[in-house]
PDB file of C-alpha atoms in Angstrom:
ATOM      1  CA  MET A 235     -36.129   3.089-100.694  1.00 65.00           C
ATOM      2  CA  PHE A 236     -36.854  -0.507 -99.744  1.00 67.00           C
ATOM      3  CA  HIS A 237     -35.549  -4.048 -99.933  1.00 69.00           C
ATOM      4  CA  ALA A 238     -37.126  -6.567-102.295  1.00 71.00           C
ATOM      5  CA  ASP A 239     -37.339  -9.870-100.444  1.00 69.00           C
ATOM      6  CA  PRO A 240     -35.720 -12.631-102.589  1.00 72.00           C
ATOM      7  CA  SER A 241     -38.315 -15.078-101.277  1.00 71.00           C
ATOM      8  CA  TYR A 242     -40.910 -13.325-103.478  1.00 72.00           C
ATOM      9  CA  PHE A 243     -39.342 -14.551-106.708  1.00 78.00           C
ATOM     10  CA  ASP A 244     -37.607 -17.667-108.008  1.00 81.00           C
ATOM     11  CA  THR A 245     -34.269 -17.106-109.746  1.00 78.00           C
ATOM     12  CA  THR A 246     -34.211 -20.739-110.878  1.00 78.00           C
ATOM     13  CA  ASN A 247     -37.483 -20.467-112.816  1.00 79.00           C
ATOM     14  CA  THR A 248     -35.604 -20.104-116.101  1.00 78.00           C
ATOM     15  CA  ASN A 249     -38.580 -21.139-118.244  1.00 83.00           C
ATOM     16  CA  HIS A 250     -40.636 -18.196-117.002  1.00 90.00           C
ATOM     17  CA  ILE A 251     -37.972 -15.609-116.298  1.00 92.00           C
ATOM     18  CA  GLU A 252     -40.045 -12.627-117.489  1.00 94.00           C
ATOM     19  CA  GLN A 253     -42.775 -13.646-115.082  1.00 94.00           C
ATOM     20  CA  GLU A 254     -40.272 -13.626-112.202  1.00 92.00           C
ATOM     21  CA  VAL A 255     -39.083 -10.135-113.144  1.00 94.00           C
ATOM     22  CA  GLN A 256     -42.690  -8.978-113.185  1.00 95.00           C
ATOM     23  CA  VAL A 257     -43.131 -10.401-109.678  1.00 93.00           C
ATOM     24  CA  ILE A 258     -40.248  -8.172-108.533  1.00 92.00           C
ATOM     25  CA  ILE A 259     -41.921  -5.187-110.190  1.00 93.00           C
ATOM     26  CA  ARG A 260     -45.343  -5.996-108.734  1.00 92.00           C
ATOM     27  CA  GLU A 261     -43.982  -6.366-105.197  1.00 90.00           C
ATOM     28  CA  SER A 262     -42.048  -3.110-105.584  1.00 90.00           C
ATOM     29  CA  ILE A 263     -45.180  -1.246-106.694  1.00 90.00           C
ATOM     30  CA  LEU A 264     -47.221  -2.709-103.831  1.00 88.00           C
ATOM     31  CA  LYS A 265     -44.551  -1.786-101.295  1.00 85.00           C
ATOM     32  CA  PHE A 266     -44.213   1.702-102.738  1.00 85.00           C
ATOM     33  CA  ASN A 267     -47.970   2.181-102.594  1.00 84.00           C
ATOM     34  CA  ASP A 268     -48.045   1.025 -98.969  1.00 81.00           C
ATOM     35  CA  LEU A 269     -45.300   3.491 -98.053  1.00 76.00           C
ATOM     36  CA  THR A 270     -46.596   6.541 -99.918  1.00 74.00           C
ATOM     37  CA  GLY A 271     -50.246   5.900-100.701  1.00 71.00           C
ATOM     38  CA  ASN A 272     -49.601   7.024-104.289  1.00 65.00           C
ATOM     39  CA  LYS A 273     -48.119   4.470-106.658  1.00 56.00           C
ATOM     40  CA  SER A 274     -48.024   6.945-109.545  1.00 60.00           C
ATOM     41  CA  SER A 275     -45.738   9.490-107.879  1.00 70.00           C
ATOM     42  CA  TYR A 276     -42.368   7.843-108.517  1.00 74.00           C
ATOM     43  CA  ARG A 277     -40.036   9.459-111.045  1.00 79.00           C
ATOM     44  CA  HIS A 278     -36.599   7.845-110.562  1.00 85.00           C
ATOM     45  CA  ILE A 279     -36.257   4.125-109.961  1.00 90.00           C
ATOM     46  CA  PHE A 280     -33.017   2.258-109.287  1.00 92.00           C
ATOM     47  CA  ILE A 281     -32.987  -1.536-109.028  1.00 91.00           C
ATOM     48  CA  LEU A 282     -29.699  -2.645-107.507  1.00 91.00           C
ATOM     49  CA  GLY A 283     -28.527  -5.878-105.931  1.00 90.00           C
ATOM     50  CA  GLY A 284     -28.448  -9.555-106.774  1.00 90.00           C
ATOM     51  CA  LEU A 285     -25.412 -11.768-107.300  1.00 89.00           C
ATOM     52  CA  ASN A 286     -22.954 -12.289-110.115  1.00 89.00           C
ATOM     53  CA  ASN A 287     -24.133 -15.802-110.881  1.00 89.00           C
ATOM     54  CA  THR A 288     -26.038 -17.385-113.765  1.00 90.00           C
ATOM     55  CA  ASP A 289     -29.484 -17.170-112.194  1.00 90.00           C
ATOM     56  CA  TYR A 290     -29.286 -13.443-111.524  1.00 90.00           C
ATOM     57  CA  GLU A 291     -27.664 -12.800-114.897  1.00 92.00           C
ATOM     58  CA  LEU A 292     -30.815 -14.206-116.535  1.00 92.00           C
ATOM     59  CA  LEU A 293     -32.992 -11.926-114.401  1.00 92.00           C
ATOM     60  CA  ASN A 294     -30.784  -8.958-115.205  1.00 92.00           C
ATOM     61  CA  ASP A 295     -30.786  -9.603-118.957  1.00 93.00           C
ATOM     62  CA  GLN A 296     -34.560 -10.044-118.975  1.00 94.00           C
ATOM     63  CA  LEU A 297     -35.129  -6.775-117.117  1.00 94.00           C
ATOM     64  CA  ILE A 298     -32.943  -4.948-119.655  1.00 94.00           C
ATOM     65  CA  LYS A 299     -34.982  -6.426-122.531  1.00 95.00           C
ATOM     66  CA  MET A 300     -38.218  -5.390-120.852  1.00 95.00           C
ATOM     67  CA  ARG A 301     -36.995  -1.839-120.369  1.00 94.00           C
ATOM     68  CA  LYS A 302     -36.110  -1.589-124.055  1.00 94.00           C
ATOM     69  CA  ASN A 303     -39.526  -2.900-125.092  1.00 94.00           C
ATOM     70  CA  CYS A 304     -41.630  -1.395-122.317  1.00 93.00           C
ATOM     71  CA  ASP A 305     -44.362  -0.121-124.687  1.00 94.00           C
ATOM     72  CA  THR A 306     -45.232  -3.655-125.775  1.00 94.00           C
ATOM     73  CA  ILE A 307     -44.953  -5.418-122.405  1.00 94.00           C
ATOM     74  CA  ILE A 308     -48.119  -6.964-120.988  1.00 95.00           C
ATOM     75  CA  PRO A 309     -48.654  -8.315-117.444  1.00 95.00           C
ATOM     76  CA  LEU A 310     -48.037 -12.019-116.869  1.00 95.00           C
ATOM     77  CA  VAL A 311     -48.795 -12.039-113.135  1.00 93.00           C
ATOM     78  CA  GLU A 312     -51.851 -11.157-111.086  1.00 93.00           C
ATOM     79  CA  GLN A 313     -52.307  -7.762-109.378  1.00 91.00           C
ATOM     80  CA  LEU A 314     -50.189  -5.967-111.969  1.00 93.00           C
ATOM     81  CA  ALA A 315     -51.946  -3.525-114.286  1.00 93.00           C
ATOM     82  CA  ILE A 316     -50.454  -2.851-117.709  1.00 95.00           C
ATOM     83  CA  ASP A 317     -50.256   0.917-117.102  1.00 93.00           C
ATOM     84  CA  ASP A 318     -48.427   0.398-113.804  1.00 92.00           C
ATOM     85  CA  LEU A 319     -46.028  -2.102-115.359  1.00 94.00           C
ATOM     86  CA  GLN A 320     -45.108   0.129-118.299  1.00 95.00           C
ATOM     87  CA  LYS A 321     -44.821   3.267-116.170  1.00 93.00           C
ATOM     88  CA  PHE A 322     -42.523   1.448-113.743  1.00 93.00           C
ATOM     89  CA  LEU A 323     -40.240   0.243-116.546  1.00 95.00           C
ATOM     90  CA  LYS A 324     -40.094   3.738-118.086  1.00 94.00           C
ATOM     91  CA  SER A 325     -39.188   5.254-114.719  1.00 92.00           C
ATOM     92  CA  ILE A 326     -36.101   3.072-114.189  1.00 92.00           C
ATOM     93  CA  ASP A 327     -32.973   5.224-114.349  1.00 90.00           C
ATOM     94  CA  TYR A 328     -30.623   2.305-113.795  1.00 90.00           C
ATOM     95  CA  SER A 329     -30.790  -1.390-112.992  1.00 91.00           C
ATOM     96  CA  CYS A 330     -28.181  -3.992-112.116  1.00 91.00           C
ATOM     97  CA  LEU A 331     -29.153  -7.352-110.627  1.00 91.00           C
ATOM     98  CA  THR A 332     -25.636  -8.865-110.684  1.00 90.00           C
ATOM     99  CA  MET A 333     -23.869  -6.523-108.290  1.00 89.00           C
ATOM    100  CA  ASN A 334     -22.615  -8.626-105.397  1.00 89.00           C
ATOM    101  CA  LEU A 335     -19.794 -11.127-105.432  1.00 87.00           C
ATOM    102  CA  TYR A 336     -21.235 -14.632-105.257  1.00 82.00           C
ATOM    103  CA  ALA A 337     -19.664 -16.977-102.719  1.00 76.00           C
ATOM    104  CA  VAL A 338     -20.425 -20.685-102.444  1.00 72.00           C
ATOM    105  CA  ASP A 339     -20.833 -22.689 -99.235  1.00 62.00           C
ATOM    106  CA  ILE A 340     -21.393 -19.630 -97.045  1.00 58.00           C
ATOM    107  CA  VAL A 341     -23.326 -21.653 -94.467  1.00 60.00           C
ATOM    108  CA  GLU A 342     -20.899 -24.549 -94.563  1.00 63.00           C
ATOM    109  CA  LYS A 343     -17.914 -22.257 -93.946  1.00 67.00           C
ATOM    110  CA  GLN A 344     -19.805 -20.284 -91.286  1.00 72.00           C
ATOM    111  CA  GLY A 345     -19.293 -16.962 -92.981  1.00 73.00           C
ATOM    112  CA  LEU A 346     -15.579 -17.435 -93.589  1.00 79.00           C
ATOM    113  CA  VAL A 347     -15.685 -16.659 -97.311  1.00 82.00           C
ATOM    114  CA  PRO A 348     -15.204 -13.184 -98.786  1.00 84.00           C
ATOM    115  CA  ILE A 349     -18.244 -11.500-100.311  1.00 85.00           C
ATOM    116  CA  THR A 350     -19.382  -8.018-101.269  1.00 87.00           C
ATOM    117  CA  ASP A 351     -22.398  -6.113-100.012  1.00 87.00           C
ATOM    118  CA  PHE A 352     -23.527  -2.523-100.307  1.00 89.00           C
ATOM    119  CA  THR A 353     -25.366   0.204 -98.430  1.00 87.00           C
ATOM    120  CA  ALA A 354     -27.504   2.650-100.424  1.00 88.00           C
ATOM    121  CA  VAL A 355     -28.315   6.181 -99.225  1.00 88.00           C
ATOM    122  CA  CYS A 356     -30.819   8.659-100.668  1.00 88.00           C
ATOM    123  CA  ASP A 357     -31.436  12.226 -99.479  1.00 87.00           C
ATOM    124  CA  THR A 358     -34.152  14.136-101.327  1.00 83.00           C
ATOM    125  CA  THR A 359     -34.227  16.987 -98.811  1.00 86.00           C
ATOM    126  CA  VAL A 360     -31.233  18.635-100.494  1.00 85.00           C
ATOM    127  CA  SER A 361     -30.843  20.052-104.000  1.00 85.00           C
ATOM    128  CA  PRO A 362     -29.590  18.390-106.052  1.00 82.00           C
ATOM    129  CA  ALA A 363     -30.753  15.147-104.469  1.00 84.00           C
ATOM    130  CA  VAL A 364     -28.077  12.790-103.150  1.00 87.00           C
ATOM    131  CA  PHE A 365     -28.121   9.138-104.153  1.00 90.00           C
ATOM    132  CA  PHE A 366     -25.153   6.850-103.714  1.00 90.00           C
ATOM    133  CA  PHE A 367     -24.171   3.418-102.557  1.00 90.00           C
ATOM    134  CA  ALA A 368     -21.042   2.249-100.780  1.00 90.00           C
ATOM    135  CA  ILE A 369     -19.798  -1.242-101.562  1.00 90.00           C
ATOM    136  CA  PHE A 370     -17.983  -3.337 -98.968  1.00 90.00           C
ATOM    137  CA  TYR A 371     -15.690  -6.348 -99.320  1.00 89.00           C
ATOM    138  CA  ASP A 372     -14.954  -8.645 -96.382  1.00 87.00           C
ATOM    139  CA  LEU A 373     -15.790 -12.004 -94.862  1.00 85.00           C
ATOM    140  CA  GLU A 374     -19.509 -12.761 -94.930  1.00 82.00           C
ATOM    141  CA  LYS A 375     -19.680 -12.873 -91.122  1.00 82.00           C
ATOM    142  CA  ASN A 376     -18.406  -9.269 -90.924  1.00 83.00           C
ATOM    143  CA  LEU A 377     -20.943  -7.759 -93.339  1.00 81.00           C
ATOM    144  CA  GLY A 378     -24.219  -8.573 -91.649  1.00 72.00           C
ATOM    145  CA  GLY A 379     -26.145  -7.238 -88.714  1.00 63.00           C
ATOM    146  CA  ASP A 380     -25.123  -3.983 -87.056  1.00 64.00           C
ATOM    147  CA  ARG A 381     -22.990  -1.086 -88.231  1.00 69.00           C
ATOM    148  CA  ARG A 382     -20.047  -2.324 -90.253  1.00 75.00           C
ATOM    149  CA  LYS A 383     -16.581  -1.956 -88.825  1.00 78.00           C
ATOM    150  CA  VAL A 384     -14.852  -2.106 -92.217  1.00 83.00           C
ATOM    151  CA  GLN A 385     -14.634   0.810 -94.615  1.00 85.00           C
ATOM    152  CA  PRO A 386     -16.251   0.665 -98.067  1.00 88.00           C
ATOM    153  CA  GLN A 387     -14.035  -0.133-101.026  1.00 89.00           C
ATOM    154  CA  TYR A 388     -15.866   2.146-103.471  1.00 89.00           C
ATOM    155  CA  PHE A 389     -18.521   4.844-103.581  1.00 89.00           C
ATOM    156  CA  PHE A 390     -20.918   5.116-106.534  1.00 90.00           C
ATOM    157  CA  SER A 391     -22.643   8.506-106.665  1.00 89.00           C
ATOM    158  CA  TYR A 392     -25.350   9.171-109.252  1.00 89.00           C
ATOM    159  CA  ASP A 393     -25.514  12.438-111.184  1.00 85.00           C
ATOM    160  CA  PHE A 394     -29.205  12.976-111.952  1.00 85.00           C
ATOM    161  CA  ASN A 395     -28.550  15.844-114.364  1.00 83.00           C
ATOM    162  CA  ASN A 396     -26.113  13.982-116.598  1.00 81.00           C
ATOM    163  CA  LYS A 397     -27.281  10.440-115.793  1.00 82.00           C
ATOM    164  CA  TYR A 398     -23.784   9.285-114.892  1.00 82.00           C
ATOM    165  CA  TRP A 399     -22.178   7.445-112.005  1.00 86.00           C
ATOM    166  CA  ASN A 400     -19.222   9.056-110.282  1.00 86.00           C
ATOM    167  CA  ILE A 401     -17.073   6.192-109.002  1.00 86.00           C
ATOM    168  CA  ILE A 402     -14.687   6.940-106.141  1.00 86.00           C
ATOM    169  CA  LYS A 403     -12.158   4.437-104.822  1.00 85.00           C
ATOM    170  CA  ASN A 404     -11.413   4.471-101.109  1.00 84.00           C
ATOM    171  CA  ASN A 405      -7.614   4.427-101.172  1.00 81.00           C
ATOM    172  CA  SER A 406      -7.423   3.434 -97.516  1.00 79.00           C
ATOM    173  CA  CYS A 407      -8.604  -0.055 -98.571  1.00 76.00           C
ATOM    174  CA  THR A 408      -5.822  -2.108-100.140  1.00 72.00           C
ATOM    175  CA  SER A 409      -7.385  -5.551-100.575  1.00 72.00           C
ATOM    176  CA  GLU A 410      -9.964  -6.110-103.270  1.00 75.00           C
ATOM    177  CA  PRO A 411     -11.029  -8.989-105.537  1.00 77.00           C
ATOM    178  CA  ASP A 412     -10.693  -9.112-109.303  1.00 81.00           C
ATOM    179  CA  TYR A 413     -14.479  -8.899-109.326  1.00 82.00           C
ATOM    180  CA  PHE A 414     -14.267  -5.138-108.826  1.00 83.00           C
ATOM    181  CA  VAL A 415     -12.809  -4.796-112.330  1.00 80.00           C
ATOM    182  CA  GLU A 416     -15.938  -6.535-113.652  1.00 81.00           C
ATOM    183  CA  LEU A 417     -18.155  -4.324-111.480  1.00 83.00           C
ATOM    184  CA  MET A 418     -16.636  -1.122-112.863  1.00 81.00           C
ATOM    185  CA  HIS A 419     -17.798  -2.060-116.359  1.00 79.00           C
ATOM    186  CA  LYS A 420     -21.409  -2.246-115.179  1.00 79.00           C
ATOM    187  CA  PHE A 421     -21.480   1.436-114.263  1.00 79.00           C
ATOM    188  CA  ASN A 422     -20.641   4.332-116.572  1.00 65.00           C
ATOM    189  CA  ASP A 423     -18.200   6.576-114.713  1.00 53.00           C
ATOM    190  CA  ASN A 424     -18.170  10.046-116.269  1.00 51.00           C
ATOM    191  CA  ASN A 425     -14.515  10.667-115.334  1.00 51.00           C
ATOM    192  CA  SER A 426     -15.386  14.270-114.583  1.00 51.00           C
ATOM    193  CA  ASP A 427     -13.209  16.634-112.611  1.00 51.00           C
ATOM    194  CA  TYR A 428     -15.189  16.542-109.382  1.00 53.00           C
ATOM    195  CA  ASP A 429     -13.854  17.068-105.876  1.00 59.00           C
ATOM    196  CA  THR A 430     -13.214  13.434-104.942  1.00 65.00           C
ATOM    197  CA  GLU A 431     -12.178  13.987-101.340  1.00 71.00           C
ATOM    198  CA  ASN A 432     -15.077  16.309-100.612  1.00 72.00           C
ATOM    199  CA  VAL A 433     -17.617  13.896-102.104  1.00 70.00           C
ATOM    200  CA  LYS A 434     -16.095  10.961-100.214  1.00 72.00           C
ATOM    201  CA  HIS A 435     -16.239  12.938 -96.950  1.00 76.00           C
ATOM    202  CA  LEU A 436     -19.910  13.732 -97.592  1.00 75.00           C
ATOM    203  CA  MET A 437     -20.737  10.061 -98.167  1.00 76.00           C
ATOM    204  CA  MET A 438     -18.847   8.893 -95.077  1.00 78.00           C
ATOM    205  CA  THR A 439     -20.801  11.464 -93.059  1.00 79.00           C
ATOM    206  CA  TYR A 440     -24.082  10.039 -94.321  1.00 73.00           C
ATOM    207  CA  LEU A 441     -22.960   6.482 -93.515  1.00 77.00           C
ATOM    208  CA  SER A 442     -21.939   7.464 -89.990  1.00 78.00           C
ATOM    209  CA  LYS A 443     -25.471   8.712 -89.281  1.00 73.00           C
ATOM    210  CA  LEU A 444     -27.295   5.585 -90.416  1.00 69.00           C
ATOM    211  CA  GLU A 445     -29.219   3.587 -87.854  1.00 59.00           C
ATOM    212  CA  TYR A 446     -29.019  -0.152 -88.380  1.00 51.00           C
TER     213      TYR A 446
END
């Protein structure tokens, strides 16, 4: 699991948006290869993040198109082989590049605008593997740096067997933006009869052990 540096790609390059998506893919493959020494060993890829603004919506839509047509995609950037590009696209279980609430004038208001951010956790040492992310909503100044003092609004836990997201609301949080209604539609909750409290407890335990 790693963070794709936004400085590697240009969200405003609307005339060459597929090229920018391929830059994200190339940098991900290079980082994965550096971490593992074997770029062909990945099986499940999740691309999550971005902002709910026009620039990231274009990136998101382009990535979806590329996934649907992965067998005909050819590289448009250097250091990206066609086999690596197509294998990467085929290995994506889920992608969403418009996840976080976009706030304007963050610098001007010194972090005094509400935003969303998320923390993703993956544990492959257990069976079945655990993969989830917790999404937070607060002022920008409270969501950076060290361990967060606010509780997450929602947990999104992925079911690898059924390829569904289990979405759990943290009822201890009362304030949330209308944006969360939009976010729910981006993830397919299976509405299954799972033990919500037990799953939430498990996720909070993972979060409490993270080192920032």
